[in-house]
XYZ file of C-alpha atoms in Angstrom:
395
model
C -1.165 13.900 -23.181
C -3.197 11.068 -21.503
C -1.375 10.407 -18.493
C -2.106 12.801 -16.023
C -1.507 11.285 -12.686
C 1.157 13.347 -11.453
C -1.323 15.960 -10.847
C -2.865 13.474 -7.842
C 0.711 13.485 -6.117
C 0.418 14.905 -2.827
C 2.132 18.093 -3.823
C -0.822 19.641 -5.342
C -4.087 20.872 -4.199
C -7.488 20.173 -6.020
C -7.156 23.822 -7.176
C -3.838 23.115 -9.026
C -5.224 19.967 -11.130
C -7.948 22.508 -11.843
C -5.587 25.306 -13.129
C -3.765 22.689 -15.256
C -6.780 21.301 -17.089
C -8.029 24.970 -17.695
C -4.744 25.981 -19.089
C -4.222 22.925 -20.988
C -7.551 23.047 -22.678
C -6.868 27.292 -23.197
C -3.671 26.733 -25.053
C -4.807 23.836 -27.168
C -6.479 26.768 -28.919
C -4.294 29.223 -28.761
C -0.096 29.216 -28.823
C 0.338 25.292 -29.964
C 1.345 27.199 -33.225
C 2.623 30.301 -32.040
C 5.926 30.714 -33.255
C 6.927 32.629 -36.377
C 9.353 34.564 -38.349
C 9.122 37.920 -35.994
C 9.854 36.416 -32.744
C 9.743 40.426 -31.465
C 5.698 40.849 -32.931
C 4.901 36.864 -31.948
C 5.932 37.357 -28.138
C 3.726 40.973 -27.583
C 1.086 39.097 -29.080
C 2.071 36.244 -26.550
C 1.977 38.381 -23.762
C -1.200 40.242 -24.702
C -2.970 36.756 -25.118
C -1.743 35.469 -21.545
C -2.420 39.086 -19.803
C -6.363 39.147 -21.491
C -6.755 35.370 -20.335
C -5.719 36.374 -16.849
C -2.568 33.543 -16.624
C 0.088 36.497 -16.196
C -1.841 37.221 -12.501
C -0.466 33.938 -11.498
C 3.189 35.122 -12.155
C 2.502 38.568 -9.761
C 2.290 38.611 -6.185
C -0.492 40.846 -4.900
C -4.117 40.425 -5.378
C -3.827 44.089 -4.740
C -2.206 44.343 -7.700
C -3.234 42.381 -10.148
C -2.098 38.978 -8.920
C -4.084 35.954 -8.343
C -2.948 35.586 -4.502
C -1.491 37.678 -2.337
C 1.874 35.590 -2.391
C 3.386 33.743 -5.526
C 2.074 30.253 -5.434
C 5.012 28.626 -6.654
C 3.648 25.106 -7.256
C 0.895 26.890 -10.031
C 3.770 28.627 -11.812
C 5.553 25.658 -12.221
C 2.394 23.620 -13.759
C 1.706 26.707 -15.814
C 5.191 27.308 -17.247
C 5.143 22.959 -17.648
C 1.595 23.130 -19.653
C 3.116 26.079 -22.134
C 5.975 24.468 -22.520
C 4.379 21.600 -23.734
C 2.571 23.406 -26.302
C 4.874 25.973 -27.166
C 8.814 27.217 -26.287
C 7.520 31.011 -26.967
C 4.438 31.075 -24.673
C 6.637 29.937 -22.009
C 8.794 32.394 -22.267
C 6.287 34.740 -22.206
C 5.018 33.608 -19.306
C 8.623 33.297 -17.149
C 9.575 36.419 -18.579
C 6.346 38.698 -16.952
C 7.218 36.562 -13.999
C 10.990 36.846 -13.402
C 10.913 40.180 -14.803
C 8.404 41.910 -11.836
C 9.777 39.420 -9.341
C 11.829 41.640 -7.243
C 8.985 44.658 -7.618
C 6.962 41.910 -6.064
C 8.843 40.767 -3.233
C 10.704 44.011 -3.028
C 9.042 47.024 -4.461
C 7.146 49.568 -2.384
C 3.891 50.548 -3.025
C 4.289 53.342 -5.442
C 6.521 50.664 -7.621
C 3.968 47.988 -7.307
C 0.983 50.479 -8.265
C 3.144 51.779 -11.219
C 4.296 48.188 -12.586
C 2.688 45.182 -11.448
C -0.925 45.785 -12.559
C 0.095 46.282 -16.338
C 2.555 43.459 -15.919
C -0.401 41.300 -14.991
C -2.828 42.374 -18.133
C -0.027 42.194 -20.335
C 0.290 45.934 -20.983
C 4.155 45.739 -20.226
C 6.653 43.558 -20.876
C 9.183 42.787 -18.199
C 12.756 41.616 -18.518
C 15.476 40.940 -15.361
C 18.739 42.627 -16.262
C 21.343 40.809 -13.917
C 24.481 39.354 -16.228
C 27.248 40.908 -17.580
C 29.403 40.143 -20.327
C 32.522 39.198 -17.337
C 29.734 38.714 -14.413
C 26.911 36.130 -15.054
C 27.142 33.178 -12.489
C 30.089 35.103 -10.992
C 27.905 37.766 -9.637
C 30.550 39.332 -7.181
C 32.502 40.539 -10.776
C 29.732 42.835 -11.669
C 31.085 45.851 -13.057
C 27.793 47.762 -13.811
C 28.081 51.025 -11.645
C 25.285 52.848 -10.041
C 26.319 56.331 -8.670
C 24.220 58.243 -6.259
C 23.769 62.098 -7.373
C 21.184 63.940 -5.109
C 17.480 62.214 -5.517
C 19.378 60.976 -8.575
C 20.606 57.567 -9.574
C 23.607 57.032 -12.539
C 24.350 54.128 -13.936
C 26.758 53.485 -16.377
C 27.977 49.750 -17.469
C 26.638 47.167 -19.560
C 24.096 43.930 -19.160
C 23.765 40.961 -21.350
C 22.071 37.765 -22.328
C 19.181 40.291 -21.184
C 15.746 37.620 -22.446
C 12.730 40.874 -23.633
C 16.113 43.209 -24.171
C 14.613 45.688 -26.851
C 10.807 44.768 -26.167
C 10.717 44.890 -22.493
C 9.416 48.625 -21.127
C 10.646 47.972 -17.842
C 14.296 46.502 -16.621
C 15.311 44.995 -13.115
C 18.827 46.131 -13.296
C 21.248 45.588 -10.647
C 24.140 47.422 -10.668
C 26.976 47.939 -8.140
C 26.622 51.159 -5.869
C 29.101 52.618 -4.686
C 28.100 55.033 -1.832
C 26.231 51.482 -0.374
C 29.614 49.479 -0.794
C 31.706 52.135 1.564
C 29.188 51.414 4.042
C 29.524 48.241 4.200
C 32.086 45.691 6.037
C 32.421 43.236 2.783
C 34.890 44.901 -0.104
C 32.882 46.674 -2.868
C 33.582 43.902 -5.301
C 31.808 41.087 -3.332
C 28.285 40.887 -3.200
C 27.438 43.514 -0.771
C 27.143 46.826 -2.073
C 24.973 45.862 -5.255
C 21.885 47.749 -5.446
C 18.590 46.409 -7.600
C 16.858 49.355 -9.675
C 13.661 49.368 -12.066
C 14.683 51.284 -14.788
C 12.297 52.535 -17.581
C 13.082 51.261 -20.961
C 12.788 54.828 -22.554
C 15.112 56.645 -19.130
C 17.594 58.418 -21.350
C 21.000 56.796 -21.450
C 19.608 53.424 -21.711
C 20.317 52.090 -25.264
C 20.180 48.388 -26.934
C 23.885 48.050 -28.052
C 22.853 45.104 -30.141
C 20.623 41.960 -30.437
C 21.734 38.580 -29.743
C 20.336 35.480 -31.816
C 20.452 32.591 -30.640
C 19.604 28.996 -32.038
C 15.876 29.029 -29.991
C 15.208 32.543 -31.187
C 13.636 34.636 -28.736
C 13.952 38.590 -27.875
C 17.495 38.631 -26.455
C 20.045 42.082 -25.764
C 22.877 43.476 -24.480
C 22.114 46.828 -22.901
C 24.327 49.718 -22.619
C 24.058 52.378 -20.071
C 25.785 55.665 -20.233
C 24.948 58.227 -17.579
C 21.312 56.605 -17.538
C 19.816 58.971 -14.994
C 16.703 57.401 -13.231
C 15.028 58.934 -9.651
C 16.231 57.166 -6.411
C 12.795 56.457 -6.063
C 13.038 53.828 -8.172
C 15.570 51.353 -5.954
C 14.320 48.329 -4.968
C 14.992 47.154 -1.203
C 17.620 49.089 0.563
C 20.660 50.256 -0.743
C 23.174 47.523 -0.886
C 20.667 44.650 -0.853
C 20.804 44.056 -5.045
C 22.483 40.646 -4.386
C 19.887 39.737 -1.632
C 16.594 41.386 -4.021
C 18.069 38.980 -7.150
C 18.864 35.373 -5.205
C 15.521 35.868 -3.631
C 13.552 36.558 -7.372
C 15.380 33.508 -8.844
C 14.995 31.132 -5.542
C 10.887 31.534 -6.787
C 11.423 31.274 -10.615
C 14.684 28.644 -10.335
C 12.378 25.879 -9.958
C 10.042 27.430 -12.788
C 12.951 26.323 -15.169
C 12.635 22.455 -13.820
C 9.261 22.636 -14.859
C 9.570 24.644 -18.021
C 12.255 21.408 -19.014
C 10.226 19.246 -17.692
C 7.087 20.380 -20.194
C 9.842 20.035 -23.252
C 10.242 16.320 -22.354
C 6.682 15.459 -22.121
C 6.021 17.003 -25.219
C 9.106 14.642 -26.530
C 7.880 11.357 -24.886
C 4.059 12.127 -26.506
C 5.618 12.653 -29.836
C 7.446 9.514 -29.565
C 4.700 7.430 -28.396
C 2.520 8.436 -31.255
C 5.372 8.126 -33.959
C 6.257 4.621 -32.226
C 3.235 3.502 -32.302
C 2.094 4.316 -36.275
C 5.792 4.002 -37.889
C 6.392 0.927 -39.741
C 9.541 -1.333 -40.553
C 10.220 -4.711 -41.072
C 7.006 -5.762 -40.883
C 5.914 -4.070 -37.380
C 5.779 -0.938 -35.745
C 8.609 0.890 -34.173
C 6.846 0.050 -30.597
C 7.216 -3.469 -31.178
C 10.818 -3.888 -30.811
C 12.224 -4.191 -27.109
C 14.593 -1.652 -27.982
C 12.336 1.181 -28.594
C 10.125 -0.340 -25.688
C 13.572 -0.015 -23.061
C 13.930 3.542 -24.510
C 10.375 4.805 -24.104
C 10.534 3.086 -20.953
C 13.668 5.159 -19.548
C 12.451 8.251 -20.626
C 8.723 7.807 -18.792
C 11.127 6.800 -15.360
C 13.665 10.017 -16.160
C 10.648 12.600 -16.639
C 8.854 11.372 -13.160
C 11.821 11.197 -11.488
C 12.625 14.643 -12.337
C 9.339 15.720 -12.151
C 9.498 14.239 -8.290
C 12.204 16.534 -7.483
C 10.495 19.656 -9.208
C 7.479 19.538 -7.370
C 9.331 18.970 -4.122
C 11.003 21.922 -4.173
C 7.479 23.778 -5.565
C 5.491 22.395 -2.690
C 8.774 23.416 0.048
C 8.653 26.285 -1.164
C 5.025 27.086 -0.797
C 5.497 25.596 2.790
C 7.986 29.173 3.551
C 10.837 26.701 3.385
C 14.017 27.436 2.380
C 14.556 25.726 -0.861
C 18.087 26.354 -2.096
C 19.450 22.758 -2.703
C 16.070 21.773 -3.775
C 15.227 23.977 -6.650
C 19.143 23.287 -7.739
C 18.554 19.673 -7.576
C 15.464 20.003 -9.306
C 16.688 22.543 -11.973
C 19.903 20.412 -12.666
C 18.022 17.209 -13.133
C 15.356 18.483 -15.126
C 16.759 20.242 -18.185
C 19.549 17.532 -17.976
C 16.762 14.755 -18.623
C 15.001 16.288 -20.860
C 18.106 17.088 -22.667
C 18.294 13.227 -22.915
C 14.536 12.942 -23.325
C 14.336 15.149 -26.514
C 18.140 13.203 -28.022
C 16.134 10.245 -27.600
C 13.037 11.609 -29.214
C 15.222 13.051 -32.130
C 17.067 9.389 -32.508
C 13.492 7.655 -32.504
C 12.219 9.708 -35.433
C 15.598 8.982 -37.263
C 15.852 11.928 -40.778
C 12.948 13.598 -39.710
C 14.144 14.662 -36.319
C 16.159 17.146 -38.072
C 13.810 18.386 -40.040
C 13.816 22.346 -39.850
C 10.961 23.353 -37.910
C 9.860 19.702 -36.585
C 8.514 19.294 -33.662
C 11.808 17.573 -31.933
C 13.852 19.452 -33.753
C 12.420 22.244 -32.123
C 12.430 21.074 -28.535
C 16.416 20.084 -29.260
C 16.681 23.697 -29.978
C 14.927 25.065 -26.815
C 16.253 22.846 -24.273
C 19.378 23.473 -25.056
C 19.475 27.205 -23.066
C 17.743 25.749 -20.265
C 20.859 23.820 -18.849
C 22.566 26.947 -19.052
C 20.457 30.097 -17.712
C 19.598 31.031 -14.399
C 22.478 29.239 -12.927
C 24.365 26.384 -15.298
C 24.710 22.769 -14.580
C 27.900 22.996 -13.145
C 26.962 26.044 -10.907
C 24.082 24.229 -9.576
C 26.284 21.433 -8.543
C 28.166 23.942 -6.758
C 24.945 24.989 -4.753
C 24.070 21.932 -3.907
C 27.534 20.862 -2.554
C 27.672 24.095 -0.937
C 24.460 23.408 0.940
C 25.244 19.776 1.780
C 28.917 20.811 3.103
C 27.102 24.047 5.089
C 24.423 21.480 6.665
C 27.148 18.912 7.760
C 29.382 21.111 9.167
């Protein structure tokens, strides 16, 4: 990709520009071809690579633990989760995984689970995974059903999570489950979102079992877990009792905008691949770049990517600022996957039969942005943020 300059918007620092060209350079080597047949074996080995190369200290808080800073820089995840995406789906979700997966130990855990976790999350030597939807509670997060039952220095949970992304490689699981003995004392009823409680829960704590593996059509490790009587020490809560809902908006306010970027590295990676196959693809006598329709198409996705990339990096660099970024990142999320969902048709279109080649470049990226307008908060749900904001702001 020639055309850097978005790395000279005011958003960044020198250091970021610096990160991006290191990165860029790293995974030229590494994960442009990383994808195969065992998507379980090809992410460890993703994980591994990022952990030894020292990227995965940029998605943990804590130089005391492992991370690069002391607090997430939010503006360097973003250009790192961009850069992989650009070379490959799977490295990104390597990366975003470690990240939202050690999140709320991050922001929430105390020392003993930041010692115990965030250190091997950071070399790669465990695998993360945020357990948060249920099969009748993902956006809807006051219908969670998951039940967490305090017994003594003794938590129980029983209940089920799904669309889990590392469910059945991950040796570690952010679960949040409703509690019970939090809900009573609080003013809200137990089935809003108060008396949720947010628990890191060992992937081999008995009662804990993988009730089945989802595929989906941009394969990566997906699950739906089961838990039946999973007994875990209190010890393990994250945050106070009660605060589940409060621990999981704040993980995914940091790794919301991460998706914008992650969609935003699909597109570029579309726009490159239809510049080059514009440029050397022949008919009627010229090249595919010489007719003003393919010039008008090129030319709306370069304005669609920066525009979107605009709004990404404003909410990255708010963020960073100890802003409050809620409308932001769901502006930016919404209007990132949603271009590059355009992007990539266009891409496909441009390349005509072999955009639907199995295993084509496009074809792949029409594959893996497809998810990315749905997790971590849909389309539709993020419009519903962002008029929620706007009407709260006016009022």
């Amino acid at each position: 990709m020639a055309d850097k300059d978005y790395l000279g918007w005011p958003f960044f620092e020198p250091r970021h520009a610096a990160l991006e060209r290191e990165l860029d350079a790293w995974a030229g080597q590494q994960v442009r071809d990383a994808h195969g047949a065992d998507v379980d074996a090809t992410c460890r080995q993703l994980v591994r690579q990022l952990g030894e190369a020292g990227w995965l200290r940029h998605a943990v808080g804590g130089s005391a633990h492992g991370g690069a800073l002391d607090a997430i820089d939010t503006r360097a995840i973003c250009l790192i989760r961009e850069t992989l995406a650009r070379h490959n789906g799977l490295a990104d979700f390597a990366f975003a995984m470690q990240g939202l997966g050690s999140g709320a130990i991050s922001l929430f855990g105390d020392a003993a689970a930041q010692q115990a976790w965030l250190p091997r999350v950071a070399r790669g030597e465990a695998i993360a995974a945020f357990a948060l939807s249920e099969p009748q509670a993902g956006s809807d997060v006051a219908a969670m059903q998951c039940a967490a039952a305090r017994e003594g220095d003794s938590y129980v949970l029983n209940g089920e999570k799904t669309w889990i992304s590392n469910g059945g490689i991950a040796d570690f699981y952010v679960v949040f489950a409703r509690d019970g003995a939090a809900a009573e004392t609080q003013s809200s009823p137990a089935r809003g979102t108060r008396g949720i409680s947010a628990f890191v829960v060992p992937a081999d704590a008995p009662g804990l079992e993988i009730a089945e593996r989802i595929q989906v059509i941009a394969p990566h490790p997906l699950a739906r877990l089961r838990f039946n009587n999973c007994r875990i020490p209190a010890a393990l809560r994250l945050g106070e009792a009660g605060q589940g809902f409060k621990v999981a908006m704040a993980t995914l306010d940091v790794f919301r905008t991460s998706v914008a970027a992650a969609a935003l590295g699909f597109a570029r990676r579309a726009l490159d691949e239809a510049l080059a196959h514009a440029r050397q693809r022949t008919m009627f006598g010229q090249t595919l770049a010489d007719f003003q329709l393919t010039q008008a198409k090129l030319a709306q996705m370069a304005t669609a990517i920066d525009s979107a990339a605009l709004l990404t990096y404003r909410a990255a660099w708010q963020r960073d600022q100890g802003r409050k970024v809620t409308k932001e990142a769901a502006m930016a999320k919404m209007t990132a996957t949603e271009t590059a969902q355009q992007v990539i048709d266009a891409a496909v279109q441009m390349f005509g039969g072999l955009g639907v080649v199995s295993e084509h470049p496009v074809e792949r990226l029409y594959r893996e942005i497809r998810a990315l307008r749905i997790y971590e908060g849909a389309t539709e749900v993020q419009q519903l943020i962002i008029a929620r904001e706007l009407l709260r702001d006016t009022a």
